[in-house]
XYZ file of C-alpha atoms in Angstrom:
473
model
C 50.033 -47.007 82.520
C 48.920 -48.296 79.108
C 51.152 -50.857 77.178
C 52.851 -49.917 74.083
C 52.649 -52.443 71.105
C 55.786 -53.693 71.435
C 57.193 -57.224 72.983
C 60.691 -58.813 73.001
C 61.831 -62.395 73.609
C 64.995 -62.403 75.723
C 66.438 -65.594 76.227
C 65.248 -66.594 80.201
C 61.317 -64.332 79.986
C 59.319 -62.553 78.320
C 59.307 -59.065 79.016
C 56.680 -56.360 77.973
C 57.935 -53.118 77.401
C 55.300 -50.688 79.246
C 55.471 -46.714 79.921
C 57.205 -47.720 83.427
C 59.897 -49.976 81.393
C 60.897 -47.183 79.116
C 61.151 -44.214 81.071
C 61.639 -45.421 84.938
C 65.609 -43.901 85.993
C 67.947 -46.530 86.514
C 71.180 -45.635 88.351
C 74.162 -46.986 87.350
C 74.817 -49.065 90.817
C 71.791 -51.099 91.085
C 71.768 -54.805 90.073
C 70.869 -54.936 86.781
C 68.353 -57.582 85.751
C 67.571 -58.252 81.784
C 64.417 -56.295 82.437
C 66.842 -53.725 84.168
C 69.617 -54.028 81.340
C 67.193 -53.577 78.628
C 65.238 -51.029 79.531
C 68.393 -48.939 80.664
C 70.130 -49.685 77.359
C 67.152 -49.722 75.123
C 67.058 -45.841 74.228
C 71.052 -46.192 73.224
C 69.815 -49.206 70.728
C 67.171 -47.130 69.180
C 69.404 -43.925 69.074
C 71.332 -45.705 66.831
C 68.785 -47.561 64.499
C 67.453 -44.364 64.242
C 70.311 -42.648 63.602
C 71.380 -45.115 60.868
C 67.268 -45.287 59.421
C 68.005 -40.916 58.923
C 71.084 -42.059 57.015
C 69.348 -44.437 54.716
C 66.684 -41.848 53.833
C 69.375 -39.662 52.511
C 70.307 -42.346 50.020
C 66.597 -42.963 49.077
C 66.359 -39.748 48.199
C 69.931 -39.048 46.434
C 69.117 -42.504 44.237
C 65.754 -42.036 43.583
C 65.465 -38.021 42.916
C 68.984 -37.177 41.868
C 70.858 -40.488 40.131
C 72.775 -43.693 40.983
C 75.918 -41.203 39.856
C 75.370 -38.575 42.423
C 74.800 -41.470 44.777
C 77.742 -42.966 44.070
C 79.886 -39.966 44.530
C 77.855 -39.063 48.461
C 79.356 -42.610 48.567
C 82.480 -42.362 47.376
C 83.831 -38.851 49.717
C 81.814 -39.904 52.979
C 84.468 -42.113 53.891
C 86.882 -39.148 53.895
C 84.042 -37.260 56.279
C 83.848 -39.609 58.864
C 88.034 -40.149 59.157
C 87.263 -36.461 60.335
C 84.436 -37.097 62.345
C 86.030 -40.237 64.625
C 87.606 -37.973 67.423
C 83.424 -37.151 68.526
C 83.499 -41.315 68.798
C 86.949 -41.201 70.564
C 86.118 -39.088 73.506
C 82.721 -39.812 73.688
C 83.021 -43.574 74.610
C 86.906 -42.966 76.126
C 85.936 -40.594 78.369
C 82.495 -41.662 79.305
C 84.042 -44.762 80.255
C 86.543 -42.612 82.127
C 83.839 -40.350 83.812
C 81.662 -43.225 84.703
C 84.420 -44.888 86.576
C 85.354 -41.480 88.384
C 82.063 -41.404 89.794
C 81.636 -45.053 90.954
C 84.972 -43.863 92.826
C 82.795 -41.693 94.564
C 84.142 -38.469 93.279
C 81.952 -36.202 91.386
C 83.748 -33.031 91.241
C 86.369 -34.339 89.026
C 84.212 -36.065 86.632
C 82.529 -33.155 85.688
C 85.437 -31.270 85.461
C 87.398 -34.188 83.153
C 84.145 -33.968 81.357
C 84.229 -30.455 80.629
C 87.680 -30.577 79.553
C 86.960 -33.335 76.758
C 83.831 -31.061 75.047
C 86.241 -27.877 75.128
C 89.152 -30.301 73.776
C 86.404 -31.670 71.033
C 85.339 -28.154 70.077
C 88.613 -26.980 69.301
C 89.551 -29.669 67.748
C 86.476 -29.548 65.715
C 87.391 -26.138 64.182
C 90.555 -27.250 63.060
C 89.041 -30.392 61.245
C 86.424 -28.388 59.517
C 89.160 -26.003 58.345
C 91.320 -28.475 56.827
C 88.736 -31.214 55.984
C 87.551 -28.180 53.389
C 91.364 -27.493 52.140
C 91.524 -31.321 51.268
C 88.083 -32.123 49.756
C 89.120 -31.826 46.476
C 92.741 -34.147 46.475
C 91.192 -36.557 48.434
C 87.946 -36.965 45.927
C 90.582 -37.673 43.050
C 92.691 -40.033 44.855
C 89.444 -41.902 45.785
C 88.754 -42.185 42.148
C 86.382 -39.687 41.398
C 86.267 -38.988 37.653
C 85.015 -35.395 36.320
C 81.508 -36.110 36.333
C 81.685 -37.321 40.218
C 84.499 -34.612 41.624
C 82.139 -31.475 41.519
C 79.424 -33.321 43.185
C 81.996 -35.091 45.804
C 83.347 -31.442 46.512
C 80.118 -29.603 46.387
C 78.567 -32.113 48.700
C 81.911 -32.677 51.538
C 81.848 -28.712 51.855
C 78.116 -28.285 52.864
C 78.546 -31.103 55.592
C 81.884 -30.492 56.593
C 79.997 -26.760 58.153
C 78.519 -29.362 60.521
C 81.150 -31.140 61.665
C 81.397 -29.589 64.875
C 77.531 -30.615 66.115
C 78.005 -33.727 64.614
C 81.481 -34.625 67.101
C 79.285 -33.212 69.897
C 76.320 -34.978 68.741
C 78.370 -38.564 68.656
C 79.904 -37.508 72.018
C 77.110 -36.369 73.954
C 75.341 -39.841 72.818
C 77.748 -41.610 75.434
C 77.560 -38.951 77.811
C 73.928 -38.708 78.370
C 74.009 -42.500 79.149
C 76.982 -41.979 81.696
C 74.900 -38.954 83.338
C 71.858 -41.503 83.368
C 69.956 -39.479 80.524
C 69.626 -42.259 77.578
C 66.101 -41.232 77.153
C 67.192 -37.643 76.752
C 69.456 -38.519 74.241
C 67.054 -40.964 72.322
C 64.392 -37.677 71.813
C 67.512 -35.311 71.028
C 68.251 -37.771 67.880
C 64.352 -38.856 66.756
C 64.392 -35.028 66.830
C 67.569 -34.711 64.368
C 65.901 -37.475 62.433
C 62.586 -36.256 61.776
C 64.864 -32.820 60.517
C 66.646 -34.513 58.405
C 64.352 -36.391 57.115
C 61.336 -33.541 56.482
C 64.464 -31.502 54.919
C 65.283 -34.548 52.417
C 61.658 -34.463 51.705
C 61.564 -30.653 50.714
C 64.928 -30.004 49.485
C 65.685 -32.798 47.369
C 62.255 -34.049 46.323
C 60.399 -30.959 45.834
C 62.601 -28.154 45.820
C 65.085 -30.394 43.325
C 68.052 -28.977 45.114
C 69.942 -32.007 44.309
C 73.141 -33.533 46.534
C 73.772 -29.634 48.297
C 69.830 -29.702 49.449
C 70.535 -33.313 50.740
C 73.212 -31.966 52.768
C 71.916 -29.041 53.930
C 69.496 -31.624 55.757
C 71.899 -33.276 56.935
C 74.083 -30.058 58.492
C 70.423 -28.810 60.118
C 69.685 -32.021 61.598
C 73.240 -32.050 62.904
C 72.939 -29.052 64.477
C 69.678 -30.116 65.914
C 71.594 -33.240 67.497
C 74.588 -31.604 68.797
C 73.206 -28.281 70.320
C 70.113 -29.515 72.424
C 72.622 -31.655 74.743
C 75.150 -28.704 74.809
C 72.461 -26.759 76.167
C 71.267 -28.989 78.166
C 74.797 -29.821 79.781
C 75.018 -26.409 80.295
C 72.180 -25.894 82.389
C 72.213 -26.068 86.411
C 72.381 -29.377 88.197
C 68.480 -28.528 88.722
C 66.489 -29.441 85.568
C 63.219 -28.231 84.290
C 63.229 -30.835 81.586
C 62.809 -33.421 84.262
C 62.777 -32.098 87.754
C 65.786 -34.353 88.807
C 69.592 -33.548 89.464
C 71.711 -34.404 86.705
C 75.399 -35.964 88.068
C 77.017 -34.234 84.697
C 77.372 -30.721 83.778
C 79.573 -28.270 81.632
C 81.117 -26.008 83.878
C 84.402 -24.945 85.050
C 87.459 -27.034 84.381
C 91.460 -27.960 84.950
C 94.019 -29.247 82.578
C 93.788 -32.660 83.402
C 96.607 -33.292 80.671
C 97.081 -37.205 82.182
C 92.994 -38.081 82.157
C 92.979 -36.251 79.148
C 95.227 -39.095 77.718
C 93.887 -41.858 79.417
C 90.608 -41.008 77.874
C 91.742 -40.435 74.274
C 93.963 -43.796 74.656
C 90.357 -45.457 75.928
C 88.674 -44.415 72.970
C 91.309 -45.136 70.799
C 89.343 -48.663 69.424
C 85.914 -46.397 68.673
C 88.710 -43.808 67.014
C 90.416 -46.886 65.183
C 87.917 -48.415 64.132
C 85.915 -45.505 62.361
C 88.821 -44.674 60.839
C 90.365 -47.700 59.892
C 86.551 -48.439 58.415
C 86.463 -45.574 56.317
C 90.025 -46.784 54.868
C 88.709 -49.969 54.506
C 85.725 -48.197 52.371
C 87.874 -46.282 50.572
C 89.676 -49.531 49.505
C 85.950 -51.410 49.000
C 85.120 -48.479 46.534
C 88.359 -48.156 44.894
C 88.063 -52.354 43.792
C 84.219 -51.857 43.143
C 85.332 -48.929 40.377
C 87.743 -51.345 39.283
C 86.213 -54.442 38.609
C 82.585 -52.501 38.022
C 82.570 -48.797 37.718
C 80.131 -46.719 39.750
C 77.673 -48.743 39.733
C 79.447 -51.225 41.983
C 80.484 -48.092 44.190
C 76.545 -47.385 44.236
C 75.460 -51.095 45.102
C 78.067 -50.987 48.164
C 76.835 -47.569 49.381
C 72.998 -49.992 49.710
C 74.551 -52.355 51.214
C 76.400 -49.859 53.721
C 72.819 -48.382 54.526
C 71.607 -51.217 55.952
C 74.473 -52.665 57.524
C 74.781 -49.420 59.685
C 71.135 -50.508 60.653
C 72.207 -53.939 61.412
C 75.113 -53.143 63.524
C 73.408 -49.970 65.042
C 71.584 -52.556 67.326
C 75.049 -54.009 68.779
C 76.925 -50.492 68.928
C 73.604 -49.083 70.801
C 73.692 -51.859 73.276
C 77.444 -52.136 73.772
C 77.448 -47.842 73.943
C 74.511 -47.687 76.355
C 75.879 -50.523 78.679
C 78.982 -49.792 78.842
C 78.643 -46.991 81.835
C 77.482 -49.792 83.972
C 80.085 -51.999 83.011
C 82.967 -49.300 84.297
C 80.842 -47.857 86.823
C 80.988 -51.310 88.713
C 84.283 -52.045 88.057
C 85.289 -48.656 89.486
C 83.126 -49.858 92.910
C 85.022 -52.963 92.296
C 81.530 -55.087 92.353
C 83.256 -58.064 90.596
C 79.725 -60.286 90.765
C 77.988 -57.549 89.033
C 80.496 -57.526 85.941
C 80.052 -61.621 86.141
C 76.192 -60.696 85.838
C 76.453 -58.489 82.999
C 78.743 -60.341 81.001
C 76.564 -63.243 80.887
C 73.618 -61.277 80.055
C 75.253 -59.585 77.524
C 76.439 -62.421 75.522
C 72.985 -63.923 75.730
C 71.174 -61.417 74.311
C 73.752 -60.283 71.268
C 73.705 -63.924 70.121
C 70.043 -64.152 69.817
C 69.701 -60.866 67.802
C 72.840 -61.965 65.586
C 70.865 -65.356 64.434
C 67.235 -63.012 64.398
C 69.144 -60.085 61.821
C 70.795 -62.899 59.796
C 67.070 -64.542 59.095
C 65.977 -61.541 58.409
C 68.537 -59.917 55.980
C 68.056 -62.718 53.809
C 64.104 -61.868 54.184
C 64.338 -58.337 52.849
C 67.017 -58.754 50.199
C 64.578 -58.131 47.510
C 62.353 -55.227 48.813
C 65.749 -53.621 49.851
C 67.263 -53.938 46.277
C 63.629 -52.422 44.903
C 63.313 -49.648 47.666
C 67.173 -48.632 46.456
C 67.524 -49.580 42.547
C 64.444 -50.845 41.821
C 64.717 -48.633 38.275
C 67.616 -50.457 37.142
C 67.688 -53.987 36.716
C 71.300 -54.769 36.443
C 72.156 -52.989 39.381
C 69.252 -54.652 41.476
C 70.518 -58.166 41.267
C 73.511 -56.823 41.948
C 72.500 -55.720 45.395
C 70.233 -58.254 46.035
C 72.479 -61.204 45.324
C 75.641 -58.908 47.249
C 73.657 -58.278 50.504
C 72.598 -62.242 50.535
C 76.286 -62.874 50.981
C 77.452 -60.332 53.120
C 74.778 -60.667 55.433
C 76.862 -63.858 56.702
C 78.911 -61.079 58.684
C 75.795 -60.366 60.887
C 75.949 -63.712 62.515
C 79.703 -62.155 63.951
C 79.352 -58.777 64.250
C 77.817 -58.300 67.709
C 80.621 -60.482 69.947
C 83.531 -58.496 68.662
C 81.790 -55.129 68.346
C 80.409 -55.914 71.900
C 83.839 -56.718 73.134
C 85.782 -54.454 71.955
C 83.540 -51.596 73.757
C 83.389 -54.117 76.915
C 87.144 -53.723 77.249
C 86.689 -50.022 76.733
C 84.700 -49.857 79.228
C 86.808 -51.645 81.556
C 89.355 -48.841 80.939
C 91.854 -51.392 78.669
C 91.832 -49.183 75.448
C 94.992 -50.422 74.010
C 93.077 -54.185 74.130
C 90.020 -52.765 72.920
C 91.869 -50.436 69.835
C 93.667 -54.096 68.828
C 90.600 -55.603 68.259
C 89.836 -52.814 66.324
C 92.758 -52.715 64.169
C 93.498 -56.572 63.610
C 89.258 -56.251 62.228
C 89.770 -53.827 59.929
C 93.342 -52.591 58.774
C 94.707 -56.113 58.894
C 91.861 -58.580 58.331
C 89.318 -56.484 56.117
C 92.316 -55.036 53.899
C 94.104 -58.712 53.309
C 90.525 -60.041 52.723
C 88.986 -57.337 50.350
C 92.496 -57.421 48.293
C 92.844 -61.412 48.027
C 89.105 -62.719 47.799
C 88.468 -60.788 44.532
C 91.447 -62.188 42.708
C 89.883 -65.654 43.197
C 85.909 -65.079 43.397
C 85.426 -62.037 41.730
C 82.708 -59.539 42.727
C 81.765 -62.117 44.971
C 84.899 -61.946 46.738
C 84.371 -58.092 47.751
C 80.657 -59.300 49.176
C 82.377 -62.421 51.045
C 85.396 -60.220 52.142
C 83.283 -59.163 55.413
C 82.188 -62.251 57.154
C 85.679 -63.904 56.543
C 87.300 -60.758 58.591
C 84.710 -60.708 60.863
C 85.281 -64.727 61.411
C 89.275 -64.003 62.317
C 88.150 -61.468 64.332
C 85.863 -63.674 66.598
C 88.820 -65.974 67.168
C 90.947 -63.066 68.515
C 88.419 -61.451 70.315
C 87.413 -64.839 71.974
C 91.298 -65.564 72.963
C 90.978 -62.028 74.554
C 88.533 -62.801 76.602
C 89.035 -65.720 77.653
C 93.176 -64.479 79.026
C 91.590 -61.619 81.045
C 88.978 -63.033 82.790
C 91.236 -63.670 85.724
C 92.506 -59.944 85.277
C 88.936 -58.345 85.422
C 87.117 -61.107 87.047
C 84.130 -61.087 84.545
C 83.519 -65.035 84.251
């Protein structure tokens, strides 16, 4: 097998990723290694980059071809669209972490059947959403501050992608699910697939066609669909593959009401649920002081800064989503030296790549603020000076994002949606309402790492209590 170009520094070897180290099947019960944990979680860490990179195009193109205005209103209602999206995040890492520890029980049957049940529950559910999610579009763009030159395009824009809201639940479901049925490689081609639609569509819609904010959601619905379908089909499929040959552990098929596991998993996935809502509040909030204190170009430099930040923090949520099946797997097999071993490793590695994305945030604040705004000067040192500061956050992000979905994955969702809410509905909110009043626009860029500080001090009491309780240190 040839080498790719690609080498990372963990913190004990070096390890070259190779053919073999990419697409070699892992199971869920072996010892993992950090060659074994990265090469297992490594297609859930580049789901997500790329996932976030498909996002950032569709602001390149809104800024550059259609206006910082229309930016700022995509900006302004896509808060609103991922409240309605967060039940896809909910039982996709709730019940994977509850299907995962089924089968380290040893009982397959039933995990395919509880997993059935949570892709008919997110269907359904899905409908509804998209129904009333439409109905609303235009109150809630009004009482997020749009002003008559932003409402038509926040309306025009939420009703286009709110048709896709169904693939894109299944699409942030299945991500967790292919993991748990030992497919992450599966899902990593599903989304470069999604991204390279979106992306081409940007391209001809917006740029050439000049179809504005609809064509750049139109991209977006058709990339969705792209995302979301292939691993329905694919779920739905016999145990025996053509895609790969192998057995797959997870299928669609049959199911019961498990009304108690049904519970269990939405309570599990309660932090992912609370925390993409209670960040889209919390955005909501960020845009409603930026339109305050600066109008919509401050709602256009945060929507930037958002961009890359889901980059930055795609890394941590791809790790913490794609090792997370291990993490309950063994602690349904009760292998307490294995959770000790992955622990460990974890923390290792998330502290190196906080200090390696802080170094290089401050690196690319310039480029960024040109690739973005480049045409206005005003609003680039805006962005440039406002990402310098809030890139302090990335030096925290990755314990308490990483904990939160640890705990999940141990099956303690009430712990892990606490986290969650002390982050964002209590520490953001205070934070983002107080620092302005003293520090100004600086204050809203600041807000972040100051939350994300009180949150490492929680997090790090949590974990420290129950380590007796799961036996992970």
């Amino acid at each position: 097998m040839s080498e790719i170009v690609l080498k990372y520094i963990c913190p004990v070897s070096d390890i070259i990723f190779t053919e073999d180290f990419l697409f070699m099947r892992i199971q869920l019960s072996e010892h993992f290694t950090y060659r074994k944990l990265l090469r297992f979680t490594l297609p859930s860490v580049i789901m997500m980059v790329c996932t976030s990179i498909y996002g950032v195009v569709d602001g390149v193109f809104v800024s550059n071809f259609v206006g910082s205005d229309a930016f700022a209103a995509v900006n302004l209602i896509m808060p609103f669209l991922m409240v309605l999206g967060a039940v896809g995040f909910m039982l996709g890492t709730g019940g994977s972490a509850l299907v995962a520890y089924t089968l380290g029980a040893g009982n397959e049957k039933r995990a395919n059947e509880i997993f059935s049940l949570l892709i008919y529950v997110l269907i359904g559910l899905g409908a509804v959403f998209t129904i009333g999610g439409i109905a609303l579009l235009t109150p809630m763009s009004r009482l997020l501050g749009a002003d008559e030159t932003m409402l038509p395009v926040c309306v025009s824009y939420g009703r286009i992608v709110l048709l896709g809201l169904i693939p894109y639940m299944l699409q942030n479901t299945f991500q967790s699910f292919l993991v748990t049925a030992e497919r992450p490689q599966l899902g990593l081609y599903v989304t470069i697939a999604a991204g390279v639609t979106n992306i081409v569509l940007d391209a001809l819609f917006v740029a050439v066609l000049q179809w504005g904010v609809e064509g750049a959601a139109l991209a977006t619905i058709l990339s969705q669909f792209v995302g979301g379908v292939i691993p329905l089909v694919y779920f739905l499929r016999p145990n025996s593959s053509k895609l790969t040959g192998e057995r797959s552990g997870l299928r669609l098929g049959k199911t019961k009401l498990y009304g108690r596991q049904l519970l269990q998993a939405c309570a599990n996935g309660s932090s992912e649920f609370m925390t993409n809502i209670s960040m889209s509040v919390v955005n909501m909030l960020y845009n409603w002081q930026l339109m305050r204190l600066m109008g919509s170009g401050g709602v256009a430099v945060y929507g930037v800064i958002m961009y890359v930040n889901f980059i930055f923090i795609a890394i941590f949520l791809g790790y913490s989503m794609g090792s997370a099946p291990i993490v309950s797997y063994h602690y349904g097999a009760g292998n307490q030296d294995e959770l000790k071993n992955l622990f460990l490793k974890s923390i290792r590695l998330i502290g190196t790549w906080a200090v390696s994305l802080f170094v290089i945030a401050q690196l690319i604040a310039t480029p960024l603020a040109t690739l973005f705004v480049g045409y206005d000067h005003g609003l680039f040192e805006l962005t440039r000076n406002g990402f310098r500061l809030y890139s302090f956050a990335f030096l925290i992000h990755g314990v308490h994002i990483y904990g939160s979905a640890f705990f999940t994955a141990l099956n303690n969702g009430l712990l892990s949606a606490l986290i969650s809410f002390l982050r964002t509905l209590v520490f953001q909110m205070a934070v983002v309402l107080l620092l302005p009043l003293l520090l100004g626009i600086n204050g809203v860029w600041c807000s972040v790492a100051i939350a994300e500080l009180l949150t490492l001090c929680v997090t790090g009491t949590f974990i420290v209590l129950k380590r007796n309780t799961y036996h992970y240190l």
